[in-house]
CSV table of C-alpha atoms and ligand atoms in Angstrom, one decimal:
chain,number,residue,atom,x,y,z
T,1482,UNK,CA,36.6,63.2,20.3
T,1483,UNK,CA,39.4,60.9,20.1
T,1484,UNK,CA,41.7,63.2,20.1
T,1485,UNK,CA,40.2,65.4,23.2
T,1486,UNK,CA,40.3,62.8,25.2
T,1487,UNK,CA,43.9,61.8,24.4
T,1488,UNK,CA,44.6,65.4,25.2
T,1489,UNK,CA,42.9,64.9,28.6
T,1490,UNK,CA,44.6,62.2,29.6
T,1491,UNK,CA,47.7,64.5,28.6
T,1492,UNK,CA,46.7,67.2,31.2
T,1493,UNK,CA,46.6,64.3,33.7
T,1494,UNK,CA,50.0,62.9,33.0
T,1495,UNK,CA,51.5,66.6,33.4
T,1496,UNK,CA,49.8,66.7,36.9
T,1497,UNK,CA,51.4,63.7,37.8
T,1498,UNK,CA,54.6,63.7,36.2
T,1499,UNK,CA,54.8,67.0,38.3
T,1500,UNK,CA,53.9,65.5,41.6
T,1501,UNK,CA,55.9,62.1,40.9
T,1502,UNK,CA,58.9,63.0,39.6
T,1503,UNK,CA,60.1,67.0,40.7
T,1504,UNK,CA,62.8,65.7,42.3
T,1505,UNK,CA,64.3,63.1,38.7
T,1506,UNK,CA,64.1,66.6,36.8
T,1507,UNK,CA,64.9,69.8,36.7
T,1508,UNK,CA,63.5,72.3,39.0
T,1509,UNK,CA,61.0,73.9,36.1
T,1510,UNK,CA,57.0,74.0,35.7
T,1511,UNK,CA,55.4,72.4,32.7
T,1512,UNK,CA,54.7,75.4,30.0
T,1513,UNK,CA,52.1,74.8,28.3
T,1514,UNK,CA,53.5,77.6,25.6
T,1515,UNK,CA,56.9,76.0,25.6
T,1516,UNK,CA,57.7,73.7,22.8
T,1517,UNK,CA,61.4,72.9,23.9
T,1518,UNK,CA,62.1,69.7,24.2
T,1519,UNK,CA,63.3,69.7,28.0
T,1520,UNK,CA,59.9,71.3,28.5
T,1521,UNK,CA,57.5,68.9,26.3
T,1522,UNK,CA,59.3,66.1,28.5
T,1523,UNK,CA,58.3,67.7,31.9
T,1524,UNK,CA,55.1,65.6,31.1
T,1525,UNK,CA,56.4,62.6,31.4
T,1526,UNK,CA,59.2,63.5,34.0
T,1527,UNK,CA,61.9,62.8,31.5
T,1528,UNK,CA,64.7,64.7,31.4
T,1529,UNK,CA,66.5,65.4,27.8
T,1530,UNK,CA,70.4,66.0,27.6
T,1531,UNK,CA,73.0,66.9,25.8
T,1532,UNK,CA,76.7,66.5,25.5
T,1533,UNK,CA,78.1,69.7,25.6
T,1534,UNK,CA,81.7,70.9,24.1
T,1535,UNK,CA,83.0,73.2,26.6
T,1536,UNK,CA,84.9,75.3,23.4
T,1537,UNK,CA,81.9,75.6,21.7
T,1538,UNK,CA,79.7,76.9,25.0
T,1539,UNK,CA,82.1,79.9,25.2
T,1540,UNK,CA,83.0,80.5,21.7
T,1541,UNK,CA,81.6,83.9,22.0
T,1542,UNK,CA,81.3,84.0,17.7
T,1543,UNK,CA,78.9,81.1,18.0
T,1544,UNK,CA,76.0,82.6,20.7
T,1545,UNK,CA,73.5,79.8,18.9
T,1546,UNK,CA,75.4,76.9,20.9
T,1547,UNK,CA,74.9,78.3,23.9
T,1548,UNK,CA,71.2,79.3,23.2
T,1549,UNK,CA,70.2,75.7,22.4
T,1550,UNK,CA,72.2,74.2,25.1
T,1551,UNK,CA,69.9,76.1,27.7
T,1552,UNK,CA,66.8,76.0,26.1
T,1553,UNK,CA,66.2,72.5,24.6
T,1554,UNK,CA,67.8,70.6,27.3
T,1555,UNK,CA,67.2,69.6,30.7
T,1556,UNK,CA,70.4,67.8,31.9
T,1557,UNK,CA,74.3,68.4,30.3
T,1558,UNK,CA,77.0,66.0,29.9
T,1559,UNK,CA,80.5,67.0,29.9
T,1560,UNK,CA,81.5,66.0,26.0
T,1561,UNK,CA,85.5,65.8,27.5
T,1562,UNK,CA,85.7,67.8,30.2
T,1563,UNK,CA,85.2,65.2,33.2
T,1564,UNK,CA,87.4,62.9,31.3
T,1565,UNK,CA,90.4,61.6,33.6
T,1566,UNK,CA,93.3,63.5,31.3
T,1567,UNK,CA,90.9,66.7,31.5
T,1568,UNK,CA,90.7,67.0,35.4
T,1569,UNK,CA,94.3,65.7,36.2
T,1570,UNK,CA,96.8,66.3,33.1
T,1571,UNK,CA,99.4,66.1,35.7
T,1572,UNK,CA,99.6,64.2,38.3
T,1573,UNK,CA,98.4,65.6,41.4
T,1574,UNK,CA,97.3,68.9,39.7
T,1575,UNK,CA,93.5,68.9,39.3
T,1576,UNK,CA,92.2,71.3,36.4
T,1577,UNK,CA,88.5,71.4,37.5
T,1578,UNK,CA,87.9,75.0,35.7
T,1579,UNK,CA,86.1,73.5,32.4
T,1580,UNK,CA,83.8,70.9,34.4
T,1581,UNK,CA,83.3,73.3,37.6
T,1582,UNK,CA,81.9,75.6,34.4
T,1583,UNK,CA,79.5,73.6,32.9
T,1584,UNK,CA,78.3,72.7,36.5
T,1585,UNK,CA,77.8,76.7,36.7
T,1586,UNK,CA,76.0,76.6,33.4
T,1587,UNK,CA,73.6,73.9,34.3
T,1588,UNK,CA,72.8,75.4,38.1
T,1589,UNK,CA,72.3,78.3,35.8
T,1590,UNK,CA,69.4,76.8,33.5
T,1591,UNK,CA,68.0,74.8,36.2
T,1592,UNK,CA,69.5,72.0,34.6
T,1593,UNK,CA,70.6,68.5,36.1
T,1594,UNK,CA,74.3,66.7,35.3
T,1595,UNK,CA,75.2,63.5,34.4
T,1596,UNK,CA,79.2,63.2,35.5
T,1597,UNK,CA,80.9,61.8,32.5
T,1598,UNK,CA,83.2,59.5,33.1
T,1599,UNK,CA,85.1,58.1,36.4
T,1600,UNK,CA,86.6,55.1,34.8
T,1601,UNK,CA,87.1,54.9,31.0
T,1602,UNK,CA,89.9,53.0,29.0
T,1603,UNK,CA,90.1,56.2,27.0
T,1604,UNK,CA,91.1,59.4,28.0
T,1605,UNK,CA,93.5,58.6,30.9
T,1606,UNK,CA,97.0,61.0,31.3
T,1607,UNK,CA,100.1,60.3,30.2
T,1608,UNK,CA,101.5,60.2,33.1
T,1609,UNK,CA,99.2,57.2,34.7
T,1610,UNK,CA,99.8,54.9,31.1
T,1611,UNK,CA,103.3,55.9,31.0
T,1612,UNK,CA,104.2,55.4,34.7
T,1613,UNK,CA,102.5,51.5,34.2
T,1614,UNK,CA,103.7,50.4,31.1
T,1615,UNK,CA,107.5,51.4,32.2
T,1616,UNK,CA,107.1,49.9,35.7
T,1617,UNK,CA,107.0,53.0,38.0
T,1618,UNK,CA,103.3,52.5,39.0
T,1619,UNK,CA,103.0,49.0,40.3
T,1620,UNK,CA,99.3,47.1,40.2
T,1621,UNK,CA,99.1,47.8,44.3
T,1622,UNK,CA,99.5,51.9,43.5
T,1623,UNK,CA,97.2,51.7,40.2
T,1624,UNK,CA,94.3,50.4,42.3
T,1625,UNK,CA,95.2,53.0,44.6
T,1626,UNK,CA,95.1,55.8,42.4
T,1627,UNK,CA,91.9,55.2,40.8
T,1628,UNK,CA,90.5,54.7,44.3
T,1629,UNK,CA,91.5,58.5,45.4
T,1630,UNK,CA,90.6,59.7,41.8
T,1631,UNK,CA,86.9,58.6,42.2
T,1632,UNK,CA,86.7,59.8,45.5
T,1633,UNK,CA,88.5,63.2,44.8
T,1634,UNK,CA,86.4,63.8,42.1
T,1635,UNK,CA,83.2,62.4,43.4
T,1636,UNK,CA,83.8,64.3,46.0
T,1637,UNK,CA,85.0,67.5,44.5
T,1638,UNK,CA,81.3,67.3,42.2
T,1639,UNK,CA,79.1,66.1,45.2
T,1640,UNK,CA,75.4,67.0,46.0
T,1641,UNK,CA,76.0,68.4,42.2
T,1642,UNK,CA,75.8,65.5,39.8
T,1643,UNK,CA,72.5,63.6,39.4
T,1644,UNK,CA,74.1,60.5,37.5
T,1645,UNK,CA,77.2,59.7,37.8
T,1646,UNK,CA,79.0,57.0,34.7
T,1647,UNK,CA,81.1,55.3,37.3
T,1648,UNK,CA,82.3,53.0,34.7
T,1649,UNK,CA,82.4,53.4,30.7
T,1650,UNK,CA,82.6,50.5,27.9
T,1651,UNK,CA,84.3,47.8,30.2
T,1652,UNK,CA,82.9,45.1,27.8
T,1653,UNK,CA,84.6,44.2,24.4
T,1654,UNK,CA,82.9,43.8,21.2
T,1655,UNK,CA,82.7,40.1,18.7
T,1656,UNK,CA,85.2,42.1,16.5
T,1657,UNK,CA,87.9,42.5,18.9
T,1658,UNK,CA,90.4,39.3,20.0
T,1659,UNK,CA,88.9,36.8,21.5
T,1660,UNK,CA,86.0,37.4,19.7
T,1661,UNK,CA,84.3,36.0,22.6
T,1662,UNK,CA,83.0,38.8,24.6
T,1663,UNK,CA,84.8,39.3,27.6
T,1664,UNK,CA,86.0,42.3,29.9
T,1665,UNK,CA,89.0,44.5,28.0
T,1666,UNK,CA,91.3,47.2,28.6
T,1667,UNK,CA,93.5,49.0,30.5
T,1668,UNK,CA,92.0,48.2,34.0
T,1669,UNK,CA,90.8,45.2,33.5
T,1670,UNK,CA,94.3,44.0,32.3
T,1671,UNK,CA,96.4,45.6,35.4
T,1672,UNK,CA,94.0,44.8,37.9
T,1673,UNK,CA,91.7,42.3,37.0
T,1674,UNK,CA,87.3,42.9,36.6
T,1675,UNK,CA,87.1,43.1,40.0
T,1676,UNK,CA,87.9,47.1,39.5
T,1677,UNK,CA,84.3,47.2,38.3
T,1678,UNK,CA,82.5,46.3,41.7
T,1679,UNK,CA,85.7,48.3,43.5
T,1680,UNK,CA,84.4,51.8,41.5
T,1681,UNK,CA,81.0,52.0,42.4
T,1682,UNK,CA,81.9,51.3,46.0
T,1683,UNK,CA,84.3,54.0,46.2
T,1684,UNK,CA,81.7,56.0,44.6
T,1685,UNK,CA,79.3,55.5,46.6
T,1686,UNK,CA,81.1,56.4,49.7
T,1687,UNK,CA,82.1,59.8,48.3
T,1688,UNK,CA,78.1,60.7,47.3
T,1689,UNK,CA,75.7,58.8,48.8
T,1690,UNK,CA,72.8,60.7,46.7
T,1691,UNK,CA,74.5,60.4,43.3
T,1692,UNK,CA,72.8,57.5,41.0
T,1693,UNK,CA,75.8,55.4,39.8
T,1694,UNK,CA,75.6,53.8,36.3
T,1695,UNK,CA,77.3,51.9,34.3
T,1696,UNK,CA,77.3,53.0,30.8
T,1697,UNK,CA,78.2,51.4,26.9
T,1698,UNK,CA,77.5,51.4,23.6
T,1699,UNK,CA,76.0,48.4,21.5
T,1700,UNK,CA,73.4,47.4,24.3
T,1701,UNK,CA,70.1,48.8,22.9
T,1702,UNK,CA,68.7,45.3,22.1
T,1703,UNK,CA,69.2,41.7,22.4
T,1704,UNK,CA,70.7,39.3,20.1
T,1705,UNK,CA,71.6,36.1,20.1
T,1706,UNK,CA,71.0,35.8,24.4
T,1707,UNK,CA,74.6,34.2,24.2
T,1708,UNK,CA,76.8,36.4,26.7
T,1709,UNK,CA,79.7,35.0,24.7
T,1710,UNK,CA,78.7,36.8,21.3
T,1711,UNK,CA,76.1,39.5,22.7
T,1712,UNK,CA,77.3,41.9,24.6
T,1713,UNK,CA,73.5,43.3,26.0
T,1714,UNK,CA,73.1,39.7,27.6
T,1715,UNK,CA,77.1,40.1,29.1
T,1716,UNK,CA,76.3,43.6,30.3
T,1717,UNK,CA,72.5,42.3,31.6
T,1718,UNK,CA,74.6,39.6,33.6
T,1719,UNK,CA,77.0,41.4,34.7
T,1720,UNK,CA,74.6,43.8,36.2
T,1721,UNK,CA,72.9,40.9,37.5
T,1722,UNK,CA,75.8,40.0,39.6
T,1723,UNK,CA,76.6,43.3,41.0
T,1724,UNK,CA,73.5,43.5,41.9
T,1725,UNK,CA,73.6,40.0,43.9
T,1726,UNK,CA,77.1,41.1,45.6
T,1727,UNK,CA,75.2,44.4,47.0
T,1728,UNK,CA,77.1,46.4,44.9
T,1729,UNK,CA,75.7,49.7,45.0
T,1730,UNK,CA,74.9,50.0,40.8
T,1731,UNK,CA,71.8,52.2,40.1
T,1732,UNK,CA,71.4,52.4,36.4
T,1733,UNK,CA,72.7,51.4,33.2
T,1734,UNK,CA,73.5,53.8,30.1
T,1735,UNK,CA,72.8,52.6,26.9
T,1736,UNK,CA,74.9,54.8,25.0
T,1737,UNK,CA,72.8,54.6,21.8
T,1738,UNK,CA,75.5,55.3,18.9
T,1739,UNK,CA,73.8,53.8,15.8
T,1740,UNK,CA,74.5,54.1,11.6
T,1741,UNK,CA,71.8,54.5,9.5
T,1742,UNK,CA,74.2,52.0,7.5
T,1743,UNK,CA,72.8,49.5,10.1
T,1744,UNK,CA,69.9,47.1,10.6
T,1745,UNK,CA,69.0,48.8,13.9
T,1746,UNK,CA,66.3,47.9,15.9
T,1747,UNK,CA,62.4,48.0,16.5
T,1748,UNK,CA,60.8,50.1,19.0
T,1749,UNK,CA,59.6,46.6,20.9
T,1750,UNK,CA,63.3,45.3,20.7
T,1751,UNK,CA,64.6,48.6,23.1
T,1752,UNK,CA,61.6,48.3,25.6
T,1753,UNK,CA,62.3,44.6,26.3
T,1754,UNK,CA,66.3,45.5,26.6
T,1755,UNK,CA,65.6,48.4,28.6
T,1756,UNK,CA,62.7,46.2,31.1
T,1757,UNK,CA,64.8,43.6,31.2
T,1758,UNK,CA,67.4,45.7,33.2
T,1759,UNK,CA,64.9,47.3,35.3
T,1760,UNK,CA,63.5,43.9,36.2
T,1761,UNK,CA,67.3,43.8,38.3
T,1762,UNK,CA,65.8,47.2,40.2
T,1763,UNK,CA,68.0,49.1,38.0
T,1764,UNK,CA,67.0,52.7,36.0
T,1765,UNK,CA,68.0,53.1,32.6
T,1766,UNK,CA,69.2,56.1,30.7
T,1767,UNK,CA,69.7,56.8,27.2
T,1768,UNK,CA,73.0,58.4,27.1
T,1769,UNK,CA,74.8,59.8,24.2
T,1770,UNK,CA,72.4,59.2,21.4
T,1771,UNK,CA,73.5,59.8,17.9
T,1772,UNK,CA,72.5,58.1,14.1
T,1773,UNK,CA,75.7,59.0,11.9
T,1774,UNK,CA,75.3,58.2,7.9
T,1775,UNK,CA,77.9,57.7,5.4
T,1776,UNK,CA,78.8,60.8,3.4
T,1777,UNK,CA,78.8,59.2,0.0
T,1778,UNK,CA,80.2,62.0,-2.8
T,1779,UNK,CA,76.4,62.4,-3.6
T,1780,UNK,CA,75.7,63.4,-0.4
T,1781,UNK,CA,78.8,65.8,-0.1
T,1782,UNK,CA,77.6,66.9,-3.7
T,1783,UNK,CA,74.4,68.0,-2.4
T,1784,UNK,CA,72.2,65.3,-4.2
T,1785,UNK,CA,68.8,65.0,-2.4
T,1786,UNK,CA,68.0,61.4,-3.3
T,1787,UNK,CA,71.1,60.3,-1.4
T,1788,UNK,CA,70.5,63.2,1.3
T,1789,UNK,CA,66.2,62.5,2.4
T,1790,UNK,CA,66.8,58.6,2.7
T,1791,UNK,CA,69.6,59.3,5.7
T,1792,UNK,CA,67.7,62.1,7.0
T,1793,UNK,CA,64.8,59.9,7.1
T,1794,UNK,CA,66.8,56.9,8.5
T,1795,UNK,CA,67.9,58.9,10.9
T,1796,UNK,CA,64.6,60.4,12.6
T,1797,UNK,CA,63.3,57.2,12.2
T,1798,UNK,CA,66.3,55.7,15.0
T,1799,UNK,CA,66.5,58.4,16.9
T,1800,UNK,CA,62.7,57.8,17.6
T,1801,UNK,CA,62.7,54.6,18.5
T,1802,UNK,CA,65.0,55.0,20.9
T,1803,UNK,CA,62.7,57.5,22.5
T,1804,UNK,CA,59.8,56.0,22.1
T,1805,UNK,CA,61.2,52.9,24.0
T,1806,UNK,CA,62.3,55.2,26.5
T,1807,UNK,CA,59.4,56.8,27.0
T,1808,UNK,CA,57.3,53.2,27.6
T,1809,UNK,CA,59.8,52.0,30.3
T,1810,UNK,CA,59.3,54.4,33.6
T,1811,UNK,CA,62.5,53.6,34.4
T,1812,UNK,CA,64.2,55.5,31.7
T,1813,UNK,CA,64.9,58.7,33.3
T,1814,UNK,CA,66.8,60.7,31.0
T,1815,UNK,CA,67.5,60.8,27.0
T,1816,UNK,CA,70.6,62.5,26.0
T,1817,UNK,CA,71.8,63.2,22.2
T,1818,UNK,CA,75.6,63.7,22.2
T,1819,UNK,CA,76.2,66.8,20.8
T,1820,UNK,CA,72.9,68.2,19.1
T,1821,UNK,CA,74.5,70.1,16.1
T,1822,UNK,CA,76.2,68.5,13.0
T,1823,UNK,CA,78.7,72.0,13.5
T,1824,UNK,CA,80.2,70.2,16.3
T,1825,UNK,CA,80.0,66.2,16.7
T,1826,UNK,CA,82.4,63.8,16.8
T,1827,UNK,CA,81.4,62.1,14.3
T,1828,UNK,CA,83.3,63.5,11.0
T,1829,UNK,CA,86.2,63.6,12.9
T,1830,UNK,CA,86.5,60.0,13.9
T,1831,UNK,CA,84.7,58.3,11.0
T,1832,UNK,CA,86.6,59.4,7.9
T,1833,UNK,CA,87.0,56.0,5.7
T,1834,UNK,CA,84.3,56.6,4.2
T,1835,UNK,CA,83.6,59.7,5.9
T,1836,UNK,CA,80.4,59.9,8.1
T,1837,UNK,CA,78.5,62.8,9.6
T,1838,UNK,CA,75.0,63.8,9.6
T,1839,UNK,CA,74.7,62.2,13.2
T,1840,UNK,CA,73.0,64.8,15.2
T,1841,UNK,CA,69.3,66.6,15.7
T,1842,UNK,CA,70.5,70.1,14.1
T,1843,UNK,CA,72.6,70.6,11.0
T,1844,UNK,CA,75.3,72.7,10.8
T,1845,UNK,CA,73.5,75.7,10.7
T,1846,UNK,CA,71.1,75.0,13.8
T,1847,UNK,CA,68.3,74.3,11.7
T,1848,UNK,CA,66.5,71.7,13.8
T,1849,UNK,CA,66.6,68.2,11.5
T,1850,UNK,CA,63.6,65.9,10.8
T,1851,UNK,CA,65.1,63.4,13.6
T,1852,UNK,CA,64.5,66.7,16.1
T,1853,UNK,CA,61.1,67.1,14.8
T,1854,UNK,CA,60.4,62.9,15.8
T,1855,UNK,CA,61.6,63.5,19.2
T,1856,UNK,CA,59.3,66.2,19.2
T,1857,UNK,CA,56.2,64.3,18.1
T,1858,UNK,CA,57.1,61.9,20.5
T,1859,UNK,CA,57.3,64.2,23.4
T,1860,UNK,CA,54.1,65.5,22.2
T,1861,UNK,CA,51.4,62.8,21.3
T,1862,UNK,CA,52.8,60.5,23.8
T,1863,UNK,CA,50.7,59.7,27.1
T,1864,UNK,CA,48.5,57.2,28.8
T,1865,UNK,CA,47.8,54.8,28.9
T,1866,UNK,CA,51.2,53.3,27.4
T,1867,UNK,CA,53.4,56.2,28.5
T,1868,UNK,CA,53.2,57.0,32.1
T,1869,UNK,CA,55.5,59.3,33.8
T,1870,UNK,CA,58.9,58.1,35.2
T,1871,UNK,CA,59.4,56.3,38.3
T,1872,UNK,CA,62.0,58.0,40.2
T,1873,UNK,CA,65.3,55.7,41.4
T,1874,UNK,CA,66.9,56.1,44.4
T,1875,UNK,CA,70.3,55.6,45.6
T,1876,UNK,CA,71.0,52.0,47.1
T,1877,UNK,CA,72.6,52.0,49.7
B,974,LIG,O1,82.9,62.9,21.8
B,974,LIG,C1,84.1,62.5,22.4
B,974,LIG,C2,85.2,63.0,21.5
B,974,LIG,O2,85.3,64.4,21.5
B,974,LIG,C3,86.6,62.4,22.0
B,974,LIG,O3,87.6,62.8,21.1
B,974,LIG,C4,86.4,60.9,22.2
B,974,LIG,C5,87.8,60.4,22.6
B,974,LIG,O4,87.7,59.0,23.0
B,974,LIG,O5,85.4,60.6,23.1
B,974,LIG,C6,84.2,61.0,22.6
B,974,LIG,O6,83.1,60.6,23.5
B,974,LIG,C7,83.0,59.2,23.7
B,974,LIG,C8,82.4,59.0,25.1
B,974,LIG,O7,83.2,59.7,26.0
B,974,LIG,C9,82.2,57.6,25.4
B,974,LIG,N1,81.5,56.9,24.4
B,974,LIG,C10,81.9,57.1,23.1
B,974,LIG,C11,82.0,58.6,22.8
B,974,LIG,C12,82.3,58.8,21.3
B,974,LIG,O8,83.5,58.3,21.0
């Protein structure tokens, strides 16, 4: 009886996710044959993504990729591709091929993109580091620069991205110097945090229907509520003063990177981060979701008592950051980045002690017990705590 009624109350939520939300996801009915995750999310008008490596999509000896790409997943990320040294390894020669690919792909599968990333610390050319740190690009030209490379690329992707991460991982972290959180790296030191508020303008000018985040790891919670040592309340305040300038900020990306190594966080923890943001008017997004483990030499020998635990561990993050999603209407998308352990960045960038494991498939695209929690979720999730998403709209 329960459970028919539960089920009820399902059917209801699909007819109103549809009506509420068609134009927050992708173009495609519910199915009620369809277990995908894209479509078990139609229900509650939450789209599910993926980083996707551009190599891998077209590695015509590895079909799978490209399979699960299109099927599970209702909006793409570009893993590199959109990157800054990607789109302009030289200076006023644009390589758009790659991204204008994946843009293809996702038209394609009636899927939506977030744009990935217009200004990042990381993953800027040579020739725009070089030229500053010998002299030849002076601060006036810097701000320049990135001012025409948001707008040529905004404009280059616009009426074609649905998110856009305007800026990426301004804040530092207690373990960097100061420990005192504060705003670091290369564009904060040459021209100051006032590049922040600068970027989404010149954003926004290039697409006015584009939702403009700003995006970071290490935000899924609170802590201490001291902006000086945690860095959700620095990122919740700087919000909070964009916001107050009219700065035209729709969203913020919780990135989601966590360790099973960690203490992590509750289910209740994430929905009170992720409401306290949309109390500023703001949407939120899960955005490159991953729970990496430590490959101890049992685990690398194959010992299943060192192997279930992380498994476990993992499903068990994975769904609480979907779960808090799912309560807070203003989470409009959940994407993992990268969805098999063949190709993450994980073992590559983690090696002392080496650390994998991170993603929803293994290496062999067998889906993991972390994709069967996000699929449980999507499933037996509904009213009356779960209620479909409430679209966001531009500001202007
Ligand atoms: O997954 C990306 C990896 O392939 C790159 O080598 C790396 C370089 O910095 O960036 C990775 O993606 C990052 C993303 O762009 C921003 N948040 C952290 C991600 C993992 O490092």
């Amino acid at each position: 009886m329960k459970l028919r009624r539960w089920i009820a109350a399902g059917a209801v939520a699909v007819a109103t996710a549809a009506v509420l939300t068609s134009p927050a996801t992708a173009g495609r009915p519910y199915d009620p044959t369809d277990q995908s995750l894209r479509n078990l999310a139609l229900r509650h008008g939450l789209a599910v993504g993926t980083a996707v490596d551009l190599a891998a999509l077209n590695d015509p000896a590895d079909p799978r990729y490209r399979e699960l790409a299109a099927s599970e997943f209702s909006t793409v990320t570009a893993e590199n591709a959109m990157k800054w040294e990607s789109l302009e390894p030289t200076r006023g020669t644009y390589n758009w091929g790659p991204a204008d690919e994946l843009v293809t792909f996702a038209r394609q599968h009636d899927q939506r993109v977030r744009g990935h990333v217009l200004v990042w610390h990381n993953q800027l050319p040579a020739w725009l580091t070089n030229g500053v740190a010998d002299g030849s690009i002076s601060t006036a030209e810097l701000r320049d620069i990135l001012r025409r490379h948001i707008t040529n690329v905004v404009t280059h992707f616009k009426g074609r991205i649905w998110q856009w991460d305007v800026v990426n991982e301004a804040v530092s972290d207690p373990w960097d110097t100061p420990s005192t959180l504060h705003y670091k790296g290369f564009w904060a030191e040459h021209l100051g945090p006032g590049y922040i508020a600068d970027a989404f303008r010149w954003a926004r000018a290039a697409d006015p229907h584009a939702l403009l985040f700003y995006n970071d790891y290490n935000i899924e919670a609170f802590g201490s509520r001291d902006p000086a040592n945690d860095k959700t309340q620095f990122v919740y305040d700087m919000a909070k003063q964009l916001r107050a300038k009219g700065v035209p900020i729709d969203g913020i990306g919780s990135q989601g990177h966590l360790g099973t190594q960690y203490g992590n966080f509750d289910t209740f923890q994430v929905v009170e981060a992720l409401r306290k943001f949309a109390g500023l008017g703001l949407a939120t997004a899960f955005t490159e979701v991953d729970v990496r483990s430590q490959l101890t030499e049992g685990v690398q020998a194959g010992n299943e008592a060192e192997i279930n635990p992380r498994l476990q561990a993992a499903a068990a993050n994975f769904d609480v950051l979907l779960q808090a999603c799912l309560a807070e209407r203003h989470c409009l998308s959940f994407t993992v980045w990268g969805f098999t352990d063949k190709h993450s960045w994980v073992p590559g960038w983690f090696t002392d002690p080496p650390e994998g494991m991170a993603t929803i498939y293994d290496e062999n695209y067998q889906p993991k017990r972390a994709y069967q929690a996000l699929k449980a979720d999507l499933i037996y999730s509904g009213p009356p705590y779960v209620l479909p998403r409430i679209p966001q709209r531009p500001r202007r």
